[in-house]
Coordinates of C-alpha atoms in Angstrom, one line a residue:
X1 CA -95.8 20.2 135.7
X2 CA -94.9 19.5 139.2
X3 CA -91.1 20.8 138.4
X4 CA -92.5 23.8 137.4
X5 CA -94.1 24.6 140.6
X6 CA -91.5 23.3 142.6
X7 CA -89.2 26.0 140.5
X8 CA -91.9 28.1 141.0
X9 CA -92.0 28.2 144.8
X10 CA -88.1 28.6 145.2
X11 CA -87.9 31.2 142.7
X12 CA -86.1 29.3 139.8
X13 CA -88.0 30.2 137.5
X14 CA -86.3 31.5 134.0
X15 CA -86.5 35.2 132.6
X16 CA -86.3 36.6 128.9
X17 CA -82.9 38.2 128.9
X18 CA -83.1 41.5 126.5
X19 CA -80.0 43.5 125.0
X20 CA -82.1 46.6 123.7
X21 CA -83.8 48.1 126.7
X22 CA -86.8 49.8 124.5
X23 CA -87.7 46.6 122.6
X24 CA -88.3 45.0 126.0
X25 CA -90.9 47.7 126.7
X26 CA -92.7 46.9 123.8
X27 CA -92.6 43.2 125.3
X28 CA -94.0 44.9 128.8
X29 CA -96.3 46.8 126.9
X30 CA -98.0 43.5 125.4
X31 CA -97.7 41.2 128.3
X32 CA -98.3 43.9 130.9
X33 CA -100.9 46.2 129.9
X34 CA -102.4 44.3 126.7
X35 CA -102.6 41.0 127.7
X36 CA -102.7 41.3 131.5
X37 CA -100.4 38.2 132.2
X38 CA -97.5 40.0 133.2
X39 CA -98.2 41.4 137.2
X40 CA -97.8 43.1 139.1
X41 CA -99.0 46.1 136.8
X42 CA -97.4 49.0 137.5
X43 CA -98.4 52.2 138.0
X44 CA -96.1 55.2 138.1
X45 CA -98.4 57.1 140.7
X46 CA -99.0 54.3 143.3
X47 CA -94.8 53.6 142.6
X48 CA -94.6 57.6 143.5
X49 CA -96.0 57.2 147.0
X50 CA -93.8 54.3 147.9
X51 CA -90.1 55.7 145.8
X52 CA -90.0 59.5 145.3
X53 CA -89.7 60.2 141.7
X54 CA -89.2 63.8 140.9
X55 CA -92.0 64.5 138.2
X56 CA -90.8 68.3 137.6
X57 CA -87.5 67.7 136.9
X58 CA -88.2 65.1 134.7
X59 CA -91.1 66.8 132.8
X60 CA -90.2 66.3 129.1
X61 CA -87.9 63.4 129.9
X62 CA -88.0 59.6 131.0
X63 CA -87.8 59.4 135.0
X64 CA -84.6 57.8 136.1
X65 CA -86.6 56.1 138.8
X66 CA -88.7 54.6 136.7
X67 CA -86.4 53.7 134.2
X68 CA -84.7 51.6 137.0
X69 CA -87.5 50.1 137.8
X70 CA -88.0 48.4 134.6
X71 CA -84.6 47.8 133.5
X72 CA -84.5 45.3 136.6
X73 CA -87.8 44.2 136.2
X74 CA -88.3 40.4 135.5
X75 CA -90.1 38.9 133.3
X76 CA -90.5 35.3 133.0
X77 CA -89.4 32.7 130.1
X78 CA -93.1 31.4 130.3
X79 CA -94.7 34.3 128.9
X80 CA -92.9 34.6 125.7
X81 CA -95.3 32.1 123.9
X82 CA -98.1 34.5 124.5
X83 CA -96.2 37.4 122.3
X84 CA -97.7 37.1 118.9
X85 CA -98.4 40.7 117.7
X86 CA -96.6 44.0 118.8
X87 CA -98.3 47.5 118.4
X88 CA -96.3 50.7 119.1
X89 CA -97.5 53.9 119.3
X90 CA -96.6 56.6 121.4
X91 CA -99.7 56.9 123.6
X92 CA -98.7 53.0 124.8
X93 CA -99.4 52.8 129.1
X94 CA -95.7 51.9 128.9
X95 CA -94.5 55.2 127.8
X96 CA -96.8 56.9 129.6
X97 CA -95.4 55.2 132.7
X98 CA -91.8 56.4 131.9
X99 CA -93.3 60.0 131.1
X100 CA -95.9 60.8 132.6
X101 CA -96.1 63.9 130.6
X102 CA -94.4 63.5 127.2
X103 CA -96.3 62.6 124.3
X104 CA -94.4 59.9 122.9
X105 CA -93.4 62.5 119.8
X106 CA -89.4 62.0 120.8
X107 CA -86.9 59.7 120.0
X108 CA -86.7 58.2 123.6
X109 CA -88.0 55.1 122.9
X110 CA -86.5 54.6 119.3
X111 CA -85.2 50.7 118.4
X112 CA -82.2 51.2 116.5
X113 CA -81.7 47.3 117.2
X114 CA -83.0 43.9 118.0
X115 CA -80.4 41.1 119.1
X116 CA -80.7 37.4 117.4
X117 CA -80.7 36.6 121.2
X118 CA -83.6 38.4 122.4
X119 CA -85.7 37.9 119.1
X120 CA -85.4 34.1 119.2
X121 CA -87.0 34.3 122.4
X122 CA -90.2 35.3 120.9
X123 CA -91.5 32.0 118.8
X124 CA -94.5 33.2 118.1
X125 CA -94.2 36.8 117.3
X126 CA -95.4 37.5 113.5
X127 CA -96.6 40.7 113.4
X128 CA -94.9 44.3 114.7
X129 CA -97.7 47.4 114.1
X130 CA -95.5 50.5 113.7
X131 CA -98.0 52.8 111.9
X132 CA -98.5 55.2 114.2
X133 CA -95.0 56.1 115.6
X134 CA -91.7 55.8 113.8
X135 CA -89.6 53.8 116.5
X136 CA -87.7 51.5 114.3
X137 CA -84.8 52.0 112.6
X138 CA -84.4 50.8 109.0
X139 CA -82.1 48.0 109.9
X140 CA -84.1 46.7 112.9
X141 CA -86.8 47.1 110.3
X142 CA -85.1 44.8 108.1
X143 CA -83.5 42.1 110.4
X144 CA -87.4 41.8 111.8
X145 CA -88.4 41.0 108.3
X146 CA -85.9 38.7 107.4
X147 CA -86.4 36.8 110.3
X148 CA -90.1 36.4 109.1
X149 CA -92.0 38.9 111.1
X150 CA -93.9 41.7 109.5
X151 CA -93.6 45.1 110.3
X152 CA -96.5 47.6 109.4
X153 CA -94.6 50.6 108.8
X154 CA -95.1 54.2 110.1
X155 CA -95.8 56.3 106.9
X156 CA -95.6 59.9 107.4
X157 CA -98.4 61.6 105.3
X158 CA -97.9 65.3 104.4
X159 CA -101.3 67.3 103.7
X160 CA -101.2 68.8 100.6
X161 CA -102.8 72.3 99.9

């Protein structure tokens, strides 16, 4: 316990490495704004008033500064444990921090694939929610599955007349 403050203190401490930048949102998502263990928590409108981020010209899109922001953003080894369930949907705070004013409809934030690697960090994870947005592809469907998690899948339900 004391090495872990010691690391701590002289900023050793170890990070999740991730090889699919939109499956580590989902992890930010969790930690960050589910869970509240992952700080600081960001805000895209207090980040605006410190880094200009250009909100018109990124209207329908993701903004590059806040893109950049996450993509370097750190987040430690020690947290992992604490991912047991997933749930995507496309009104997540994460999204909604990377467009302010999409709607989470696109294919921005699609997982066309999750790495042995960045999986295996997540021990405890059994159980992905994907009912209410279609962000997986088949085969990231599939390798989550046979690695033992399961995946609620978005089904798209047509009204009929």
């Amino acid at each position: 316990m004391i090495s872990f403050f010691k690391n701590l203190l002289r900023g050793q401490e170890d990070y999740l490495e991730f090889d699919n930048f939109n499956f580590k949102l989902v992890i930010i998502q969790e930690l960050m704004y589910e869970q509240e263990v992952l700080t600081p928590k960001f805000d895209v409108y207090e980040y605006a008033k410190q880094v200009p981020v250009d909100f018109e010209a990124t209207y329908d899109g993701v903004a590059p500064e806040v893109k950049n922001y996450f993509e370097a953003f750190k987040i430690p080894k020690r947290l992992a444990k604490y991912v047991k369930k997933l749930y995507l949907d496309g009104g997540n705070d994460i999204y909604l921090q990377l467009m302010p004013y999409g709607d989470g409809e696109g294919d921005e934030f699609d997982i066309s694939e999750i790495s042995p690697r960045e999986l295996g960090q997540f021990k405890q994870l059994v159980e992905i929610d994907a009912q209410a947005v279609n962000y997986f592809s088949p085969e990231a469907t599939d390798y989550l599955r046979s690695q033992g998690i399961a995946v609620k899948e978005y089904q798209h339900k047509v009204k009929k007349n």
